[in-house]
Short mmCIF file of N, CA and C in Angstrom, two decimals:
data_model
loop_
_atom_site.label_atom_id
_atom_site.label_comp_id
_atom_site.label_asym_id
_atom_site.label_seq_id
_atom_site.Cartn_x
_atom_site.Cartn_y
_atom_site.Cartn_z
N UNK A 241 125.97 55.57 61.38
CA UNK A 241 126.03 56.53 60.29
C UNK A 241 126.69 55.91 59.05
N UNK A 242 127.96 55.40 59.70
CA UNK A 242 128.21 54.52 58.30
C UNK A 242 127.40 53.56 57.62
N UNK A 243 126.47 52.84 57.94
CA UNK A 243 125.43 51.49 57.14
C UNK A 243 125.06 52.98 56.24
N UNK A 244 123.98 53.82 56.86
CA UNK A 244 123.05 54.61 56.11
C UNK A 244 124.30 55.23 55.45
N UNK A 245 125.43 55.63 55.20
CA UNK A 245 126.02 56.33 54.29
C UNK A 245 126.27 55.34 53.13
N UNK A 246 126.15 54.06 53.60
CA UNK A 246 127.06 53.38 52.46
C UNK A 246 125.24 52.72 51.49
N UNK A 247 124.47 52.65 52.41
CA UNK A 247 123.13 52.37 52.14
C UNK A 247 122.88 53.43 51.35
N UNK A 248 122.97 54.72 51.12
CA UNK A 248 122.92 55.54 50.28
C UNK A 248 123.83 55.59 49.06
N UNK A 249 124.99 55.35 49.03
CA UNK A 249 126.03 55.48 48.17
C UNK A 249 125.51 54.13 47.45
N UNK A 250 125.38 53.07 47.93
CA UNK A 250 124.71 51.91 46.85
C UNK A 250 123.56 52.13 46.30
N UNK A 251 122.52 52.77 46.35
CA UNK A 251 121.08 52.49 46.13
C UNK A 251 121.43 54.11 44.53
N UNK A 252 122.71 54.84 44.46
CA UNK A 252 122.52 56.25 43.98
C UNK A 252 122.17 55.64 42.49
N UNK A 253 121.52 56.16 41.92
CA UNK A 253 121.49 55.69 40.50
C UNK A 253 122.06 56.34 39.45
N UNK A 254 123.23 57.58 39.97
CA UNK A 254 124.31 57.77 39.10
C UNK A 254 125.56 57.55 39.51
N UNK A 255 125.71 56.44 40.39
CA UNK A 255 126.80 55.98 40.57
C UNK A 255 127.92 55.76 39.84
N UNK A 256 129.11 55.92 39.90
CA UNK A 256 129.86 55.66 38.93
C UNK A 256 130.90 54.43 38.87
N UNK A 257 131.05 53.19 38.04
CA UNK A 257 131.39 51.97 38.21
C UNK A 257 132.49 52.17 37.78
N UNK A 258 133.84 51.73 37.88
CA UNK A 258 134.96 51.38 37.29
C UNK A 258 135.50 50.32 37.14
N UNK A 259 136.63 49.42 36.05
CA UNK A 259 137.16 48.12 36.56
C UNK A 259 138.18 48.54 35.61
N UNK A 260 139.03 47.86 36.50
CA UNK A 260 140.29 47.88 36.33
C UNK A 260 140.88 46.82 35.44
N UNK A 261 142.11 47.20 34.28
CA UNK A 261 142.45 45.78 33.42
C UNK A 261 143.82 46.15 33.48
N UNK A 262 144.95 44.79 33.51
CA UNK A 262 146.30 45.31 33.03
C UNK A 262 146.30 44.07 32.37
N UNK A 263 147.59 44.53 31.26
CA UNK A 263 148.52 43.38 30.92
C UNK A 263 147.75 43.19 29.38
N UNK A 264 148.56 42.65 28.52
CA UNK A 264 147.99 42.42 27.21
C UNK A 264 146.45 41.80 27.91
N UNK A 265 146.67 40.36 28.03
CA UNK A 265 145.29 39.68 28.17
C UNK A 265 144.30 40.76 29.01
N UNK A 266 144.81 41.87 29.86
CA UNK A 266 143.18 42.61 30.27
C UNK A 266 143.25 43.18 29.64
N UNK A 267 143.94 44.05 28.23
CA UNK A 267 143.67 44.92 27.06
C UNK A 267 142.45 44.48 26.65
N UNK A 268 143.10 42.92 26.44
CA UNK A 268 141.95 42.54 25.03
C UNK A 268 140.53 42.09 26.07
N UNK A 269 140.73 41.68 27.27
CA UNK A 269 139.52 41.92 28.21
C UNK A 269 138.61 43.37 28.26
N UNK A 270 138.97 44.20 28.58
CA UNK A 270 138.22 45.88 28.27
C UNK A 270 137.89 46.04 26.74
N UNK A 271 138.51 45.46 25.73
CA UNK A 271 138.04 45.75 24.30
C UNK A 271 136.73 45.01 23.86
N UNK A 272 137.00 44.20 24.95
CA UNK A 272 135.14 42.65 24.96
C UNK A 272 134.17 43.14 26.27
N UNK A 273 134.85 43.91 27.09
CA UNK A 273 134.43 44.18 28.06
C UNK A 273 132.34 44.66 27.60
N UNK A 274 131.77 43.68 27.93
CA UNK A 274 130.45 43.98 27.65
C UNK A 274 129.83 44.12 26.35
N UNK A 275 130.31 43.85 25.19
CA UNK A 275 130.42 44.24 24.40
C UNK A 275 129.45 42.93 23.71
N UNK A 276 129.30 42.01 23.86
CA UNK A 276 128.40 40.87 23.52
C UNK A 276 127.00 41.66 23.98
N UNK A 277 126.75 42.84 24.77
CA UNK A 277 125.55 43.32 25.30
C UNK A 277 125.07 44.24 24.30
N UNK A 278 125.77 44.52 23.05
CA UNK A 278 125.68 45.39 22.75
C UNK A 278 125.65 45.61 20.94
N UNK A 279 124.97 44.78 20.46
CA UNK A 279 124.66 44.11 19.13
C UNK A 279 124.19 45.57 18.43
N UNK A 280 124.76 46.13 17.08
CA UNK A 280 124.54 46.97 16.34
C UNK A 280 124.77 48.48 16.68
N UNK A 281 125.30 48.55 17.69
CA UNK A 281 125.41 50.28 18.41
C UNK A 281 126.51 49.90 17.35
N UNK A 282 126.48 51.94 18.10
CA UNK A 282 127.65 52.55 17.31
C UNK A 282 128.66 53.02 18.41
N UNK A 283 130.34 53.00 18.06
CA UNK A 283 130.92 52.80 18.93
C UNK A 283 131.74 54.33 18.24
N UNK A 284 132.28 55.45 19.29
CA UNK A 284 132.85 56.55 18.80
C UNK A 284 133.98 56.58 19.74
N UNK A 285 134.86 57.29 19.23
CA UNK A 285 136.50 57.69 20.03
C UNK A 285 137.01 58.16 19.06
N UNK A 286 138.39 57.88 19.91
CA UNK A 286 139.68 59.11 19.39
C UNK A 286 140.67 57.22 19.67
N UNK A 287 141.01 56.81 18.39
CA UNK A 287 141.84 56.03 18.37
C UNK A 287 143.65 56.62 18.37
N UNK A 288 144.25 55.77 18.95
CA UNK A 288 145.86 55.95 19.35
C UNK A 288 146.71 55.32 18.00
N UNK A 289 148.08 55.48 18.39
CA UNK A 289 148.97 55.02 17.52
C UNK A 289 149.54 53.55 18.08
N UNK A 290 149.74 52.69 17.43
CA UNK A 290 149.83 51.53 17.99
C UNK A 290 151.68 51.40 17.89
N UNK A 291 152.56 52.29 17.67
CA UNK A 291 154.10 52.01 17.38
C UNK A 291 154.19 50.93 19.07
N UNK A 292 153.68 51.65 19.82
CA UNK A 292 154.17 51.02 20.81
C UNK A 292 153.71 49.61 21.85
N UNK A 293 152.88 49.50 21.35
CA UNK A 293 151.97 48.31 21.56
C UNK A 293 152.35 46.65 21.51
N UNK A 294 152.40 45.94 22.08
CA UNK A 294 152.75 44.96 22.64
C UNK A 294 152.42 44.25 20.87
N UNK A 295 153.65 42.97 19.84
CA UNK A 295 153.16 42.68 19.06
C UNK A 295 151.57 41.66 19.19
N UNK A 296 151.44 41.13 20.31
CA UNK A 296 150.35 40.19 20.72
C UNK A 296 149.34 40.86 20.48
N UNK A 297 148.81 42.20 20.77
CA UNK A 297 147.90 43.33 20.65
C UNK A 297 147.70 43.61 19.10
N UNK A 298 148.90 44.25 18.60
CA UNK A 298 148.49 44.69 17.85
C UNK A 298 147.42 43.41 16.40
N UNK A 299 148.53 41.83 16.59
CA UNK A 299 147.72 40.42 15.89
C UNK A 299 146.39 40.84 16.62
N UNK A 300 145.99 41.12 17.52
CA UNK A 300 144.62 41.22 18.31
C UNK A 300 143.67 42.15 17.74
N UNK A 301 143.96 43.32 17.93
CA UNK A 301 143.96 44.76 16.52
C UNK A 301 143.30 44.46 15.30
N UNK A 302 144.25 43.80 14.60
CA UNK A 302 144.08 43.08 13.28
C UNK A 302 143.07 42.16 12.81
N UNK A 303 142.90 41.18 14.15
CA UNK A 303 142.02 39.64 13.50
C UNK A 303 141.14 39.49 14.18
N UNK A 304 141.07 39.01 15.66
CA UNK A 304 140.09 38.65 16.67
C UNK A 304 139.24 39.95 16.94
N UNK A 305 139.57 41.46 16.76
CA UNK A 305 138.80 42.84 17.09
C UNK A 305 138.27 42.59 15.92
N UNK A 306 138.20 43.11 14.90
CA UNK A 306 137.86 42.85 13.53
C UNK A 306 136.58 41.91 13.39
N UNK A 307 137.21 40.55 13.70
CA UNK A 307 135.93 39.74 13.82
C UNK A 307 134.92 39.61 14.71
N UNK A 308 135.22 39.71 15.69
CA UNK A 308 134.20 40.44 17.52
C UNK A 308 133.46 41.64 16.74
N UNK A 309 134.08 42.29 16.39
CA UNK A 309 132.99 43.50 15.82
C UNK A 309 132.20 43.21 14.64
N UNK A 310 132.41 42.84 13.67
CA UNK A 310 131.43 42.54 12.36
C UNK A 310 130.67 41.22 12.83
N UNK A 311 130.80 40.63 13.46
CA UNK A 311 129.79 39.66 14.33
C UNK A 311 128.96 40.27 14.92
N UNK A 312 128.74 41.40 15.88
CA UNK A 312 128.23 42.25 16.45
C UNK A 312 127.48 43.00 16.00
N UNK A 313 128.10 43.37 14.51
CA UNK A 313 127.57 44.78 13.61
C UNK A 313 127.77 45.49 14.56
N UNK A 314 129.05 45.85 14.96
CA UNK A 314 129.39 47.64 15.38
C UNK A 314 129.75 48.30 14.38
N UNK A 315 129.03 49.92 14.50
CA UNK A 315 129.39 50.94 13.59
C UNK A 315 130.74 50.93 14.38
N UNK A 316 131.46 52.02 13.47
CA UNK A 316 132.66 52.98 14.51
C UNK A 316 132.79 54.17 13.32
N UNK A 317 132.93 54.96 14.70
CA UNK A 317 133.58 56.84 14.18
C UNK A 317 134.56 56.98 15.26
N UNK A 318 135.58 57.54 14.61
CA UNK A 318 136.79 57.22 15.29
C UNK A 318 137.70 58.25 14.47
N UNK A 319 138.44 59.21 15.33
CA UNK A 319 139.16 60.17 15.03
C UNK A 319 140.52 59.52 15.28
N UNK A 320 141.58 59.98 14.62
CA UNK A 320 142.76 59.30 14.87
C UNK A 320 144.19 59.61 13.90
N UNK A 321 145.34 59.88 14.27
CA UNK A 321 146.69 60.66 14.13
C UNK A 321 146.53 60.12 12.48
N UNK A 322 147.00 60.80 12.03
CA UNK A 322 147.81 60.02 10.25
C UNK A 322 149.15 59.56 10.87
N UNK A 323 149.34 58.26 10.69
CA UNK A 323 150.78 57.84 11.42
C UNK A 323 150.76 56.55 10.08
N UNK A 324 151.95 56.55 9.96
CA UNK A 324 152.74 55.40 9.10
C UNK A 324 152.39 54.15 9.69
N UNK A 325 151.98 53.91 11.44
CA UNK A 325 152.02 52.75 11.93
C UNK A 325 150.37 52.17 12.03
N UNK A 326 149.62 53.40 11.14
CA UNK A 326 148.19 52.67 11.52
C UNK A 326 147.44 52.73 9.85
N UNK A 327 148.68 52.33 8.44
CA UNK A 327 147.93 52.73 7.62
C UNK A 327 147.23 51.04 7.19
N UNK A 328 147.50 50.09 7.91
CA UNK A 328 146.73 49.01 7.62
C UNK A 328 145.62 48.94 8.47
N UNK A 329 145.37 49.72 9.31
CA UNK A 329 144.21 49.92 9.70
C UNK A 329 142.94 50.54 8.80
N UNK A 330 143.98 51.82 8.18
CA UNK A 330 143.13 52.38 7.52
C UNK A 330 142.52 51.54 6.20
N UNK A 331 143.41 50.89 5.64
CA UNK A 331 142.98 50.14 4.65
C UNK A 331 142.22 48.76 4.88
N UNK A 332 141.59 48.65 6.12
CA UNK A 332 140.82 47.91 6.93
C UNK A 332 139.19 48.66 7.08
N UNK A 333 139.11 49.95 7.36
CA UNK A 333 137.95 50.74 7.50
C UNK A 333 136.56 50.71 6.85
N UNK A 334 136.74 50.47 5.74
CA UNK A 334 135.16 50.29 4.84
C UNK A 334 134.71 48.74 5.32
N UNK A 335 135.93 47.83 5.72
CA UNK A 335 135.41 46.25 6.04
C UNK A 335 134.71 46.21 7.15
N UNK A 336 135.27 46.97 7.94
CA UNK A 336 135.25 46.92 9.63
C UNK A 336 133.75 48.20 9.66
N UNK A 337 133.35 48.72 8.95
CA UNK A 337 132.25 49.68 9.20
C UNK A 337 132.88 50.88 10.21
N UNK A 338 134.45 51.12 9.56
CA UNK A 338 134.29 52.57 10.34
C UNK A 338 134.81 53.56 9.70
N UNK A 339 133.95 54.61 10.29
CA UNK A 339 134.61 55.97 9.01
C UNK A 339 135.35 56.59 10.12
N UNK A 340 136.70 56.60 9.87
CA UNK A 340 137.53 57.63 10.33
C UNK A 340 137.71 58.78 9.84
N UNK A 341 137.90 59.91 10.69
CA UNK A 341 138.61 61.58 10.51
C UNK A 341 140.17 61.42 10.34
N UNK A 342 141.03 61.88 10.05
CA UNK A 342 142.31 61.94 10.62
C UNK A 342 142.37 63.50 11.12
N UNK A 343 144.11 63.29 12.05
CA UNK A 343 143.91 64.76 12.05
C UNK A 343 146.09 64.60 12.02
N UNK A 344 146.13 65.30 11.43
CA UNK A 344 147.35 65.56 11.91
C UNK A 344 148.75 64.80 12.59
N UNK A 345 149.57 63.72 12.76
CA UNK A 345 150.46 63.57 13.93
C UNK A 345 150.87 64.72 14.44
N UNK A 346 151.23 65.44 14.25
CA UNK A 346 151.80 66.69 15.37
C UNK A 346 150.92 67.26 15.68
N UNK A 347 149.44 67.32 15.44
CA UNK A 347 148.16 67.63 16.43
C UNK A 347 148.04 66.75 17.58
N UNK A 348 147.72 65.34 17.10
CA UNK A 348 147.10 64.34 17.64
C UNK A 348 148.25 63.11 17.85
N UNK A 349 148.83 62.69 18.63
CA UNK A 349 150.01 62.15 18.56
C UNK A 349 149.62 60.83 19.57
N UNK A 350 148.30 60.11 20.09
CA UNK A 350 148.56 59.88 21.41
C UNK A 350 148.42 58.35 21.27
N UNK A 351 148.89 57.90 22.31
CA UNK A 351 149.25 56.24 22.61
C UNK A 351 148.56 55.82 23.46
N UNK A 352 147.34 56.44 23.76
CA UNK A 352 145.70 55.78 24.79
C UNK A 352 144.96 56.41 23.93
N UNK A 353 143.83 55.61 23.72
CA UNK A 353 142.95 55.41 23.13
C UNK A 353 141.34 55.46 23.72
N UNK A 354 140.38 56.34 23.65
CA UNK A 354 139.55 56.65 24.26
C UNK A 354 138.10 55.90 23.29
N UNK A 355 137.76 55.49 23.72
CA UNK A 355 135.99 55.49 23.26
C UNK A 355 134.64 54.44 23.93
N UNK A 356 133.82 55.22 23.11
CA UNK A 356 131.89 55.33 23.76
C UNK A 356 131.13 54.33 23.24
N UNK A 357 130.92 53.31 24.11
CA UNK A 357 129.79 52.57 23.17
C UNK A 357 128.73 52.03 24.51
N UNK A 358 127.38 52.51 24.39
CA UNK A 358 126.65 52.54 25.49
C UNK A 358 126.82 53.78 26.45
N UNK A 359 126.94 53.30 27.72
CA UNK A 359 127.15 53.78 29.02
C UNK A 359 128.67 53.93 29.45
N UNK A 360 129.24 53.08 28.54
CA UNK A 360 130.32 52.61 29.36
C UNK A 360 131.57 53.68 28.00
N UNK A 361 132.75 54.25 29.06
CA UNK A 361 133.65 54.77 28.18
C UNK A 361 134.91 53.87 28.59
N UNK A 362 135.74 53.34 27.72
CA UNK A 362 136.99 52.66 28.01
C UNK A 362 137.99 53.49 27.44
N UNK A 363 139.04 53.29 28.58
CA UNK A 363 140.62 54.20 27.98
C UNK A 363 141.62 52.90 28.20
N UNK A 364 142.44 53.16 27.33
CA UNK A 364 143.24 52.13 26.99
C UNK A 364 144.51 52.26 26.68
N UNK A 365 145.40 52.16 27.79
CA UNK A 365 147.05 52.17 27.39
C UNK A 365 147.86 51.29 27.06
N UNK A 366 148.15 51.33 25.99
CA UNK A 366 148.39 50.43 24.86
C UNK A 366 149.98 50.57 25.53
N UNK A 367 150.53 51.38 25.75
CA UNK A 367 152.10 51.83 26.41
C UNK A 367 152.40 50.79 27.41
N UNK A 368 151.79 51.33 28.35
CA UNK A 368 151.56 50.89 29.42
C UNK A 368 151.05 49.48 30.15
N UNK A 369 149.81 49.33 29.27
CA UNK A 369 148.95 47.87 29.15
C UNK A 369 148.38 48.01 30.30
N UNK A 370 147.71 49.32 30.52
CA UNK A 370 146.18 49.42 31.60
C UNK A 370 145.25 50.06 31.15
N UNK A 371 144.09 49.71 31.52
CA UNK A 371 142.89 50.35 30.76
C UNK A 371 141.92 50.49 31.85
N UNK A 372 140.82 51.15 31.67
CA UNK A 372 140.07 51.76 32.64
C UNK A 372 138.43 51.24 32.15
N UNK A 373 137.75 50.82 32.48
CA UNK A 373 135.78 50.75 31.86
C UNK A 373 135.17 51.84 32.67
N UNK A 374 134.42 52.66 32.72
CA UNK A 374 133.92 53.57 33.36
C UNK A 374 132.19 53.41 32.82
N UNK A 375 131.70 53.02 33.77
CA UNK A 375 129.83 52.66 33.37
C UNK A 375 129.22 53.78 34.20
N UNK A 376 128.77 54.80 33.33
CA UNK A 376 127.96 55.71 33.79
C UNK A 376 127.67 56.70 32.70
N UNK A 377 125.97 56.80 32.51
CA UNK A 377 125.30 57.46 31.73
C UNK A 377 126.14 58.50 31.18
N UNK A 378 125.96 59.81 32.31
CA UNK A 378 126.79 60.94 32.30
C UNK A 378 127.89 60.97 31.37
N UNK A 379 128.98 60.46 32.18
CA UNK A 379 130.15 60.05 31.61
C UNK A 379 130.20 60.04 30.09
N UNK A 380 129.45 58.88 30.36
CA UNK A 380 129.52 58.49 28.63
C UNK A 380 129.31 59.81 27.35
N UNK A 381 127.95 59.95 28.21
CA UNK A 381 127.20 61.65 27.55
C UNK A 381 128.45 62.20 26.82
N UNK A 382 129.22 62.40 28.21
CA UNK A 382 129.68 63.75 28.20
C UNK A 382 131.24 63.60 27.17
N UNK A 383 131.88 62.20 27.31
CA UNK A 383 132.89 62.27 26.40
C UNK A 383 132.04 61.77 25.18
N UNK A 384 131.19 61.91 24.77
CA UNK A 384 130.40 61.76 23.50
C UNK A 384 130.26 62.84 22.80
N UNK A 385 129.72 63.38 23.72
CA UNK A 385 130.12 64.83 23.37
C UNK A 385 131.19 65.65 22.74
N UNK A 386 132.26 65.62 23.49
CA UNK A 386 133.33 65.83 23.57
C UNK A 386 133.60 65.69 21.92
N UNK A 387 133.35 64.07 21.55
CA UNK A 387 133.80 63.70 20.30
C UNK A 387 133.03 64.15 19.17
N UNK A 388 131.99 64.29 19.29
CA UNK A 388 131.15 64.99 18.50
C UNK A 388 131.63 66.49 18.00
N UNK A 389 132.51 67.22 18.96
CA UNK A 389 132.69 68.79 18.79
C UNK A 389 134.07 68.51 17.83
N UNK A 390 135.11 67.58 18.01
CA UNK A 390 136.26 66.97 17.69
C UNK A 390 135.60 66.51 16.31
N UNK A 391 134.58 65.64 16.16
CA UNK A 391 134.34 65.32 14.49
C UNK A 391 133.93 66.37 13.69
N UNK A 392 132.92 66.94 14.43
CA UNK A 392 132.92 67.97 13.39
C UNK A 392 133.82 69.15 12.92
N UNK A 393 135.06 69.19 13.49
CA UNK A 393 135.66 70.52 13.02
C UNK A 393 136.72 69.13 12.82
N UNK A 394 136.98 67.70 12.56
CA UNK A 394 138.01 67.09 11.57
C UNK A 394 137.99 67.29 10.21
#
């Protein structure tokens, strides 16, 4: 019973994939994570506050993300706190091809970082230094969604 259960659970075609990253170097691993697959999409989330973020990350943030993406031509829409610690980001945005929403710090306050590009949704604890890839259609759909209801009432 077990072969045919597990013979089933492999063959499902909404299976749901995960991989696991820690530590600065698997940050910046999940931020590349597949991402050479994926030339001109558009990439959406709810970006975090970086106060707490390892300084190695945030140089990462700044130069090597930056350039990985305009190599790529990724769009980005990306909702994200008004915080003092991300206004060189913002003054980064028209370069980098992304239009941000803001919303608030005492709305939106958070230090993981969520977003959609493809199939795959990555969360990212910048605190912490673990992040999650999650590859599945659905999934993706559905926190796409999610962000879509979130942009339009930013």
């Amino acid at each position: 019973a077990l072969p045919e259960l597990m013979n089933t659970y492999n063959s499902s075609t909404s299976r749901v994939r995960t991989v696991h990253f820690e530590g600065v170097d698997g940050i910046k691993q999940l931020l590349e994570y597949r991402m050479k697959e994926m030339p001109d999409k558009e990439m959406v989330g709810f970006y975090a506050t970086d106060m707490n973020a390892d300084p190695e990350l945030v140089r990462y943030f700044k130069h090597d993300w930056v350039v990985l993406n305009k190599k790529l031509g990724i769009k980005h829409r990306f909702v994200a706190p008004t915080h003092e610690s991300l206004k060189e980001y913002r003054d980064m945005d028209a370069a980098m091809k992304r239009e941000v929403r803001l919303i608030p710090y005492e709305h939106y306050s958070s230090e993981v970082a969520i977003d959609v590009i493809g199939d795959i949704v990555r969360i990212q604890d910048y605190k912490n230094l673990q992040g999650v890839a999650i590859e599945n259609a659905d999934v993706a759909k559905t926190v796409r969604q999610i962000f879509e209801l979130v942009w339009s009432k930013a």
